[in-house]
Short mmCIF file of C-alpha atoms in Angstrom, two decimals:
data_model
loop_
_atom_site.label_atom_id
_atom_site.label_comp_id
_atom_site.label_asym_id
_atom_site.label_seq_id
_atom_site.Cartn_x
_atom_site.Cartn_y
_atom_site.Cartn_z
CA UNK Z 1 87.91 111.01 120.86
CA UNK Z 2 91.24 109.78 122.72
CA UNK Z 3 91.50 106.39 123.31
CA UNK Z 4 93.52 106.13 126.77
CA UNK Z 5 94.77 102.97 128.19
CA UNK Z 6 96.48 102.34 131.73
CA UNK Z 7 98.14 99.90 133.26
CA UNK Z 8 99.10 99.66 137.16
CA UNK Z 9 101.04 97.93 139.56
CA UNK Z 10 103.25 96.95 137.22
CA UNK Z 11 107.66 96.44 137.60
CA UNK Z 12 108.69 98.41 134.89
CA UNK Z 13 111.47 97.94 133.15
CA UNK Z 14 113.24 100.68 131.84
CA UNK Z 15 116.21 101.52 129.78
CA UNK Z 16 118.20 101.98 132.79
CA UNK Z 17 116.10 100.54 135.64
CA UNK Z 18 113.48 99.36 137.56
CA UNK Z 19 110.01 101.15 138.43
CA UNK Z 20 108.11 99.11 141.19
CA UNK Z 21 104.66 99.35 141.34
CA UNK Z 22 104.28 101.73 138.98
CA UNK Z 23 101.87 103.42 135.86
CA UNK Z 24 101.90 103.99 132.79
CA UNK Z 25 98.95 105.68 130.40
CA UNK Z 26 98.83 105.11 126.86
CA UNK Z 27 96.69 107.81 124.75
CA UNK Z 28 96.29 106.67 120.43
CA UNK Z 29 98.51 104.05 120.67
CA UNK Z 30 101.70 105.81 122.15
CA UNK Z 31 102.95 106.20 125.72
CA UNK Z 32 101.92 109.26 127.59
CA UNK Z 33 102.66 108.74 130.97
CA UNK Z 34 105.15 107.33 133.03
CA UNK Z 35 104.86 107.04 136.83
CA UNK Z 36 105.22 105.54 140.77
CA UNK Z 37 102.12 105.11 142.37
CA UNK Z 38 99.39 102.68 141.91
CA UNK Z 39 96.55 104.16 139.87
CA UNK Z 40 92.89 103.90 140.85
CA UNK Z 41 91.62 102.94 136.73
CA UNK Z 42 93.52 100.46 134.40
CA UNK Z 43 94.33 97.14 134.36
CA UNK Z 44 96.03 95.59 137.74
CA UNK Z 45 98.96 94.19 136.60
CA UNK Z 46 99.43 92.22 140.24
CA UNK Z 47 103.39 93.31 140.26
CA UNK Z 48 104.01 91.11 136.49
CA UNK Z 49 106.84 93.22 134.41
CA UNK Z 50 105.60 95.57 131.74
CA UNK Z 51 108.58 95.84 129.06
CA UNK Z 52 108.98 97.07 125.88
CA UNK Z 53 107.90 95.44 122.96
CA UNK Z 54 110.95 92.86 121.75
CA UNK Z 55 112.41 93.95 118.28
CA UNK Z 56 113.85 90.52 116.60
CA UNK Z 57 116.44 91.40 113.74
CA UNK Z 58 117.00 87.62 112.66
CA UNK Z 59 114.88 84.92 112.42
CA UNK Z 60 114.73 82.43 109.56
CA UNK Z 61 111.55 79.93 111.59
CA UNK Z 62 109.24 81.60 108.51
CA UNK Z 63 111.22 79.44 106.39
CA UNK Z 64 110.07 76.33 108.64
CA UNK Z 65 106.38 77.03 108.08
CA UNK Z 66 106.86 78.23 104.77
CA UNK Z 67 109.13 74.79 103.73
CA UNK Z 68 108.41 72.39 106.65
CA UNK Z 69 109.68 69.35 105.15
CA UNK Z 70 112.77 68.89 102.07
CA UNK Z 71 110.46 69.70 99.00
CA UNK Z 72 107.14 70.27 100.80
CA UNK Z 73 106.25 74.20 99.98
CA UNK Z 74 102.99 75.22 102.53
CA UNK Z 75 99.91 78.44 101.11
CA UNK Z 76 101.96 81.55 102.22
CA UNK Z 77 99.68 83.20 103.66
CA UNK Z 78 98.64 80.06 105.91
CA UNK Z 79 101.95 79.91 107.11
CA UNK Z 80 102.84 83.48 107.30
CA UNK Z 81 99.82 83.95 109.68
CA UNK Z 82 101.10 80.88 111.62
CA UNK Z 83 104.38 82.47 111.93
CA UNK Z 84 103.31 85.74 113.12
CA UNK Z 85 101.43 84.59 115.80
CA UNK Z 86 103.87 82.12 116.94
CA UNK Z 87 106.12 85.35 117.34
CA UNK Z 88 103.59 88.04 118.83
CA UNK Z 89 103.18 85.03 121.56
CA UNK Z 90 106.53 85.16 122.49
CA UNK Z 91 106.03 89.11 122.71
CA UNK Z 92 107.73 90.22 119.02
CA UNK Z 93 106.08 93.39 118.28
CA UNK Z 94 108.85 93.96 115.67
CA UNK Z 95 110.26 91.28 113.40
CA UNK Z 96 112.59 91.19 110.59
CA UNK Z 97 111.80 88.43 108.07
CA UNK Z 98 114.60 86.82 106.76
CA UNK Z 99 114.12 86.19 102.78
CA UNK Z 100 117.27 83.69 101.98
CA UNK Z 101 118.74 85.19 98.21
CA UNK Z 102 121.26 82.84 96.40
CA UNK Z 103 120.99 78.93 95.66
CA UNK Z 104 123.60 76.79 96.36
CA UNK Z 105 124.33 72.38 96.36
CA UNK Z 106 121.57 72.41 98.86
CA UNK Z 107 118.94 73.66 96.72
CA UNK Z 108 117.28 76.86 98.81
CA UNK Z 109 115.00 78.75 97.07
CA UNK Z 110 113.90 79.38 93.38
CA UNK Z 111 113.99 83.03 91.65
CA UNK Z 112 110.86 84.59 92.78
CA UNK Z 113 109.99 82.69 95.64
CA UNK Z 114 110.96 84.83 98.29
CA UNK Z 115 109.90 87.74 96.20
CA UNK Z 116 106.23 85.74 96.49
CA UNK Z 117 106.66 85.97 100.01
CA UNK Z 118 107.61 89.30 100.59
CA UNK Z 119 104.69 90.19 98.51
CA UNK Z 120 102.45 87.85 100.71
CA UNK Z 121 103.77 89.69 104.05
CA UNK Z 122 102.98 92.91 102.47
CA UNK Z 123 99.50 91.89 101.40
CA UNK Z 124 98.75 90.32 105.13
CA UNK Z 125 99.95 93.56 107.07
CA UNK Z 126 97.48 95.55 104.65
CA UNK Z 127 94.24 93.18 105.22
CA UNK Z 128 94.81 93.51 109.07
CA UNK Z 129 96.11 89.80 109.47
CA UNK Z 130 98.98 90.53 111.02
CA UNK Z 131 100.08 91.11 114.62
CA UNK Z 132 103.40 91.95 114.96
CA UNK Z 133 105.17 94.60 112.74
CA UNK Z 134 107.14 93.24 109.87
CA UNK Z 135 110.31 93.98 107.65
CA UNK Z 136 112.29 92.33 105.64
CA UNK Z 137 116.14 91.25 106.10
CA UNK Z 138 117.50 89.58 103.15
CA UNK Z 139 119.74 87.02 104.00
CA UNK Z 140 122.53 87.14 100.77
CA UNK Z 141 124.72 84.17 100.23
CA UNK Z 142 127.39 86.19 98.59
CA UNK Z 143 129.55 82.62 97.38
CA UNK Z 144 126.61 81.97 95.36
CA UNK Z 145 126.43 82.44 91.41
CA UNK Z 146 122.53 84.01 91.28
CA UNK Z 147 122.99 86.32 94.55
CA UNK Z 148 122.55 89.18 92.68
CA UNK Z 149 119.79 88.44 90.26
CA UNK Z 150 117.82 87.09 93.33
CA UNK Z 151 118.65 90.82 94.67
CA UNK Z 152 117.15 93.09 91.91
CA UNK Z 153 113.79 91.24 92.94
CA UNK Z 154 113.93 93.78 95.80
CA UNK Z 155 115.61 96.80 94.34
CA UNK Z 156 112.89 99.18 95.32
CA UNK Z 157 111.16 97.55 98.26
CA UNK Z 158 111.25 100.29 100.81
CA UNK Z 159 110.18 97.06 103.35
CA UNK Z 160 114.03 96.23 103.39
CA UNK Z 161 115.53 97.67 106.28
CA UNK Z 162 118.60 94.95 106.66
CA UNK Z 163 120.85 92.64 105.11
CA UNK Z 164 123.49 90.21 106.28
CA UNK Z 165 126.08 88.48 103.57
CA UNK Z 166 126.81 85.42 104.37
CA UNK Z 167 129.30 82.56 103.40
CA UNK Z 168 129.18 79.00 104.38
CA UNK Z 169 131.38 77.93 101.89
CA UNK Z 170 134.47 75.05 103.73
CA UNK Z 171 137.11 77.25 105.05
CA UNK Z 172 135.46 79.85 105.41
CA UNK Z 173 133.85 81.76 109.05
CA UNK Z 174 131.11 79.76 110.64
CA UNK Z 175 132.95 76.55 108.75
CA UNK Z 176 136.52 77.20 109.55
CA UNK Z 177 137.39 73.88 110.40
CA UNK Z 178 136.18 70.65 108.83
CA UNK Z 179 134.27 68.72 111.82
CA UNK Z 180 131.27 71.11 111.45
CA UNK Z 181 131.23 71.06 108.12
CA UNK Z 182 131.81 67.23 107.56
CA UNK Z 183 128.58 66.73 110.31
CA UNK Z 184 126.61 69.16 108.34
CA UNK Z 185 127.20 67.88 104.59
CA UNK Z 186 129.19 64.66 104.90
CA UNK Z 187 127.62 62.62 107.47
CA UNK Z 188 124.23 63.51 106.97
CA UNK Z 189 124.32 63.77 103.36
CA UNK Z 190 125.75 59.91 103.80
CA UNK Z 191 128.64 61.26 101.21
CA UNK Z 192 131.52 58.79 100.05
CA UNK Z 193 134.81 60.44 100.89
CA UNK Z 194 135.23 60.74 97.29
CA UNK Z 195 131.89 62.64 97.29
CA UNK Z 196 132.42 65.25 100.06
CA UNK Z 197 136.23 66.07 98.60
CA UNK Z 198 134.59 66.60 95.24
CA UNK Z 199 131.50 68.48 97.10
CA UNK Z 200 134.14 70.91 99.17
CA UNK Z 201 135.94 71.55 95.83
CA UNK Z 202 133.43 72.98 94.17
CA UNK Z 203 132.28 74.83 97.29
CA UNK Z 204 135.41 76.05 97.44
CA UNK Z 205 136.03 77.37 93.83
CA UNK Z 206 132.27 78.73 93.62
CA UNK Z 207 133.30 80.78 97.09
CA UNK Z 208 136.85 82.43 95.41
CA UNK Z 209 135.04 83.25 92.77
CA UNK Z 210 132.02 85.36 93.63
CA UNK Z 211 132.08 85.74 97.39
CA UNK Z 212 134.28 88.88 97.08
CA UNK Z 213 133.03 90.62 94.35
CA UNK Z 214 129.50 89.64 95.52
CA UNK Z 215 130.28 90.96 99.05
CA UNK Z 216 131.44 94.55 97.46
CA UNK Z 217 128.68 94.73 95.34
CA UNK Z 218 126.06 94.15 97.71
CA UNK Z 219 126.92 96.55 100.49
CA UNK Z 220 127.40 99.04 97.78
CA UNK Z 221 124.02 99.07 96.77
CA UNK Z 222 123.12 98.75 100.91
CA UNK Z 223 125.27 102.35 101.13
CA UNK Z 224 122.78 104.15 98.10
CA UNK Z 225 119.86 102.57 99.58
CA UNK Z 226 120.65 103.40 103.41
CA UNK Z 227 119.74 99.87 104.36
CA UNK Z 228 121.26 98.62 107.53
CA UNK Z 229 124.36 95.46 106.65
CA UNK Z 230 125.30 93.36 108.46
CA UNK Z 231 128.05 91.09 108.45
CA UNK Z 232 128.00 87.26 109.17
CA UNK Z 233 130.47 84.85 111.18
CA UNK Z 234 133.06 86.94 111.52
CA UNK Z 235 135.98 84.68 112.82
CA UNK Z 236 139.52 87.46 113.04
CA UNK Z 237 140.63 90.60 112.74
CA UNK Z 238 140.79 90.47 109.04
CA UNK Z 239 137.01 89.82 108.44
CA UNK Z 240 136.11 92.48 111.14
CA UNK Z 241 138.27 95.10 109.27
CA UNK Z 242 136.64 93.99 105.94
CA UNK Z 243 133.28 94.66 107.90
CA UNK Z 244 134.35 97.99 108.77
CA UNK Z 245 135.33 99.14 105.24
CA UNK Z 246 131.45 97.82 104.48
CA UNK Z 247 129.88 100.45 106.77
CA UNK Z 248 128.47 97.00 108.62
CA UNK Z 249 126.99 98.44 111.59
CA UNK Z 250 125.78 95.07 113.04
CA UNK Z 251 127.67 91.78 113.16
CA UNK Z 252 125.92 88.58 113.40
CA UNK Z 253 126.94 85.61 115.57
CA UNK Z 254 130.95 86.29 115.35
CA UNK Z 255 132.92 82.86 115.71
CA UNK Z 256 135.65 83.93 118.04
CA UNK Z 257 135.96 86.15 121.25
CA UNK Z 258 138.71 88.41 119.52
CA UNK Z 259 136.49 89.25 116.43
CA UNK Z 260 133.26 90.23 118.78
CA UNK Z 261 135.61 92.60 120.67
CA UNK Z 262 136.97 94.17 117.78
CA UNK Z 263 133.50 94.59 116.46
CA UNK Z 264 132.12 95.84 119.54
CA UNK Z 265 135.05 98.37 119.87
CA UNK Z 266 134.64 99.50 116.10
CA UNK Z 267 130.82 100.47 117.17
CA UNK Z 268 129.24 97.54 115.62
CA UNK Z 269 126.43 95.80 117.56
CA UNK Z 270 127.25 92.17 118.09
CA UNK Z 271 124.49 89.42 118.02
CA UNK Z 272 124.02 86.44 119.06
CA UNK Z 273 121.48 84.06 118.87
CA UNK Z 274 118.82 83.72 122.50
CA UNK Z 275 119.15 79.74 121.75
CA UNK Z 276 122.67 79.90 122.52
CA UNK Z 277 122.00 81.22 126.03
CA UNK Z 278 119.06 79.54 126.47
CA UNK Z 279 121.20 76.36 125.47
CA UNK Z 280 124.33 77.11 127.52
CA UNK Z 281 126.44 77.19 123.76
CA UNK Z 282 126.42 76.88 120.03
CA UNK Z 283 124.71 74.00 118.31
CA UNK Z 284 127.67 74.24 115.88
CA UNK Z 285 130.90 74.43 118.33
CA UNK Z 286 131.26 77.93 118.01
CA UNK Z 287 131.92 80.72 121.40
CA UNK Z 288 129.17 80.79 123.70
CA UNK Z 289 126.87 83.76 123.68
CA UNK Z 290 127.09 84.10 127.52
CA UNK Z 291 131.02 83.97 127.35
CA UNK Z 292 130.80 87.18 125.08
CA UNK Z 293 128.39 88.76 127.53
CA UNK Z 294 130.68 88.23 130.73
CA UNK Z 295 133.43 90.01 128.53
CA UNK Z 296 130.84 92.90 128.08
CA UNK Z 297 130.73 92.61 123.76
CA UNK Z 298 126.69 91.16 123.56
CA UNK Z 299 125.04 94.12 122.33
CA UNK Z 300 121.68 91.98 120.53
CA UNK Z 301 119.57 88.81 120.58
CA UNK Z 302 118.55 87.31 117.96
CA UNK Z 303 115.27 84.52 118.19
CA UNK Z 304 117.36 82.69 115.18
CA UNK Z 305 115.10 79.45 114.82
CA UNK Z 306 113.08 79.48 118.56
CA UNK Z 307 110.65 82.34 118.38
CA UNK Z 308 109.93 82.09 122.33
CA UNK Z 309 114.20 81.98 123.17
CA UNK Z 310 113.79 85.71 122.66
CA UNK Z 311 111.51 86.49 125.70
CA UNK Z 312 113.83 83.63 127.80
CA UNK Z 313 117.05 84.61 126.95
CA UNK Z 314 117.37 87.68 128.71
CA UNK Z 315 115.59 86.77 132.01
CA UNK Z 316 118.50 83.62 132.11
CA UNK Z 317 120.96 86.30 131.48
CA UNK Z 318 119.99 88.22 134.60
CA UNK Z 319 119.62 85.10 136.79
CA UNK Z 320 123.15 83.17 135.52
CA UNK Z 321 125.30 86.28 135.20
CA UNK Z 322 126.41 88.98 137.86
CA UNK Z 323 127.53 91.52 135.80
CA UNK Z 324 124.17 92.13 133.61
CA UNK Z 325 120.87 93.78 135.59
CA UNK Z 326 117.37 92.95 134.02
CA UNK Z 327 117.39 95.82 132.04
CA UNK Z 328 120.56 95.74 130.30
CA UNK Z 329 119.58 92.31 129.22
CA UNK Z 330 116.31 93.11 128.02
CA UNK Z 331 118.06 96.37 126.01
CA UNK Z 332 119.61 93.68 123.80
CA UNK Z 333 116.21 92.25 122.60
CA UNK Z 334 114.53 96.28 122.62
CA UNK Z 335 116.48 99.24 122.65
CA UNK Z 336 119.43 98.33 120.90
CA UNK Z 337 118.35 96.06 118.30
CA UNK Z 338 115.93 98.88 117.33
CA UNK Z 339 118.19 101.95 117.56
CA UNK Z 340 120.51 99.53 115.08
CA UNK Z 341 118.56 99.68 112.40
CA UNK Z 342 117.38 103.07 112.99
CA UNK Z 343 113.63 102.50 115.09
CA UNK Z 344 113.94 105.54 117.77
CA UNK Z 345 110.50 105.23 118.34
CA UNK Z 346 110.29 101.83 120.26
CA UNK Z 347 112.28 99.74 121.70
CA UNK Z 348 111.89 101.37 125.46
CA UNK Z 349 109.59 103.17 127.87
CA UNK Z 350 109.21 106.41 127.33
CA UNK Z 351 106.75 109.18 127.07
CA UNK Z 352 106.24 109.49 123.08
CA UNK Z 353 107.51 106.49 122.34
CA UNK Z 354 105.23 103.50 120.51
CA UNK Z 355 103.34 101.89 122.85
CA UNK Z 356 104.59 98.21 121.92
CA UNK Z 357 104.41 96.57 125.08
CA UNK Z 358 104.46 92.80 126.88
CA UNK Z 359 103.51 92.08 130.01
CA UNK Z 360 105.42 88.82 131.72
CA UNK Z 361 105.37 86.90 134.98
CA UNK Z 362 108.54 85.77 136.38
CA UNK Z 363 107.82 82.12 136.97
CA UNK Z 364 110.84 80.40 138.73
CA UNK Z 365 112.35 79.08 135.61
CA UNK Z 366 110.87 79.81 131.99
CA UNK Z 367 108.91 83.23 132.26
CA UNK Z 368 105.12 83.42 130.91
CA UNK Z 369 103.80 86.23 128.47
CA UNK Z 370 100.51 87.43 129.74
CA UNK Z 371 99.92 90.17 127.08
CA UNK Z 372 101.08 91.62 124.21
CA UNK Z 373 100.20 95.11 123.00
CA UNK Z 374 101.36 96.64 119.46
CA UNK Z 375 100.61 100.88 119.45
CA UNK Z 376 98.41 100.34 122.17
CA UNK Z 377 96.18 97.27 121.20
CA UNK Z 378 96.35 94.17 122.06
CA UNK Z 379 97.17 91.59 120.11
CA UNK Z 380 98.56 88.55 122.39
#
C-alpha cells in the first residue's frame, strides 16, 4: 500500500524561488508532487515555509556531549542520542560527524576512541535510535605524529564521505599571527613566557615535520577512496593552489577574502561557519562570513559548535543583506552542501527527490522549527 503524505498552504522554498501557498505530496518517503493551489487533504501549514531538509558538513558539538568537561568521557550512545536530537531540532536531516584523528599538547583523543564512536553511530542508526541521517567526516590534524595510524582505524568504513586536514600549529592558517594563538594557549593555559616560547617551538618543529608529508598522504588515500577533502584555513594564494593540486573540492572557513575568492573561482565550495553570521564575525579575529557573502564567494554553512545557528543563519542572511534572496541562502545549508559531497538526492524540492523536509515560522527575529520530516516521517 502507498503511504502518501501532503502538505498545504505552505511558502515553499525552492532552489530558485518562492511558491506561495502551495502543495506538495509525498508518496514512500520521496516527493511526488509539486504544486500552487491549496489542497483540500493534508496538513494546513497556515503560510509557515516548507524547505528542504538542512545537510550540515561540519560540526564537532558531538565532541561536547561525548567529552563535556577536560577529562570527563560521557556512555556514547547516551550522548550520541542527545546529539542527534539536539540537531534534528534545529531541522538537520543530514549530518556529518566530525571524528577528530591525531593527538597533539592538548591531549584530544586516544587511538580507538573515535573508532568507538563511529562504531556507536553505526550501531544507533541500525536499532532505529536515530533521527537525522549520519556520516562521518574525519577531522585529520596533519602536524600531528599519530595522524595516520589514527586513520587506518577507518580504512574501509564506507560511512566516510569527507575529510578536512587541518593545522593549528603557530604560524600557520587559522594561527597566522600570535594574538590568537597566545589567547588560546598562553593566557589560558596561564603559561610563563618561557613556557609558551618552548610550547610554540615544539609546535612548530612537530608542524615542519609531518604536516606536509601528512597532508600528501592523506588526500592520496581520499583520491583511491573517492572521499570528498577538504581543506582547512586557507589564508593566500599559496595554500589555495596547494588545495587545488589536492583535488579539495570544499574549503573550510578560509582566513582571508583573497584566498575564498580564489577558492571559489577554482570551483571549490567555500564554508563558513552559521555562528559567524549569526554573531556578526569570527570568535577568533578572522574575515567575517557575511563580508565573503556580499563579495558573492559563501557557497556553505556550516553549524560548527551551535547546532540551531544552521536554521538562523540563513534567514539573517536574507534580512541583513540585499544581494542574497531566501533561497540562495538556504541553498548554502541544502543544495550545495549536499551536491558537494555528492547527495543529488536531497538537498531541494523536487519531484523524486528525498522527502527530508522542515517546516519553519518566520518569527520577527530567531525563526521557530515546527516540524521535521526525514524520507517522509517525522521525526521533530
Amino acid at each position: 500500500m502507498t503511504n502518501e503524505t501532503v502538505f498545504n498552504n505552505a511558502t515553499v522554498v525552492l532552489e530558485n524561488g518562492i511558491l506561495p501557498g502551495g502543495t506538495v505530496v509525498i508518496r514512500d518517503g520521496v516527493i511526488a508532487e509539486v504544486g500552487e493551489g491549496a489542497s483540500r487533504i493534508g496538513e494546513d501549514f497556515g503560510g509557515d515555509f516548507l524547505i528542504p531538509g538542512l545537510v550540515e558538513l561540519h560540526t564537532d558539538h558531538l565532541e561536547s556531549h561525548y567529552s563535556p568537561r577536560p577529562g570527563v568521557r560521557w556512555h556514547k550512545m547516551a550522548a550520541i542520542q542527545a546529539y542527534d536530537a539536539q540537531v534534528a531540532a534545529s531541522g538537520i536531516t543530514t549530518v556529518f560527524d566530525c571524528l577528530r584523528l591525531g593527538s597533539d599538547e592538548e591531549g584530544g583523543f586516544e587511538r580507538g576512541e573515535m573508532r568507538a564512536m563511529a562504531d556507536g553511530i553505526a550501531l544507533a542508526g541500525r536499532e532505529g535510535r536515530l533521527r537525522a541521517e549520519h556520516f562521518l567526516h574525519l577531522r585529520c590534524e596533519v602536524a600531528s605524529a599519530n595522524v595516520l595510524e589514527h586513520f587506518t582505524d577507518f580504512e574501509t568504513d564506507p560511512q566516510v564521505r569527507l575529510i578536512s586536514l587541518m593545522d593549528h600549529s603557530p604560524g600557520q592558517r587559522q594561527f597566522q599571527t600570535m594574538e590568537q594563538y597566545t589567547l588560546y594557549y598562553k593566557t589560558r593555559r596561564g603559561l610563563s613566557d618561557e613556557q609558551f616560547a618552548a610550547f610554540v617551538a615544539a609546535r612548530k618543529a612537530i608542524s615542519a615535520r609531518y604536516s606536509q608529508p601528512h597532508r600528501d598522504c592523506l588526500a592520496k588515500l581520499c583520491a583511491e577512496r573517492g572521499i570528498t577533502v577538504a581543506s582547512h584555513d586557507d589564508a593566500t594564494l599559496e595554500h589555495v593552489e596547494e588545495a587545488r593540486g589536492h583535488g579539495v573540492r570544499l574549503a573550510e572557513f578560509p582566513t582571508s577574502l583573497e584566498a575564498a575568492v580564489a577558492s571559489h573561482q577554482a570551483g571549490m565550495s567555500v564554508l563558513m561557519g552559521a555562528p559567524n553570521v549569526v554573531r556578526g564575525g569570527s570568535h577568533s579575529g578572522n574575515i567575517a562570513a557575511a563580508d565573503l557573502a556580499r563579495h558573492g564567494v559563501l557557497d556553505v554553512l556550516s553549524s560548527d559548535y551551535i547546532p540551531f545557528s544552521l536554521i538562523y543563519a540563513p534567514f539573517l542572511l536574507a534580512q541583513t543583506i540585499e544581494s542574497i534572496s531566501l533561497p540562495q541562502a538556504l541553498a548554502m545549508v541544502t543544495a550545495t552542501p549536499a551536491r558537494t559531497v555528492g547527495l543529488d538526492d536531497r538537498g531541494r524540492i523536487a519531484p523524486g527527490l528525498r522527502a527530508d523536509l522542515v517546516r519553519v515560522e518566520a518569527m520577527t527575529d530567531v525563526p521557530v522549527v515546527r516540524g521535521v520530516w526525514r524520507q517522509g516521517q517525522r521525526v521533530a
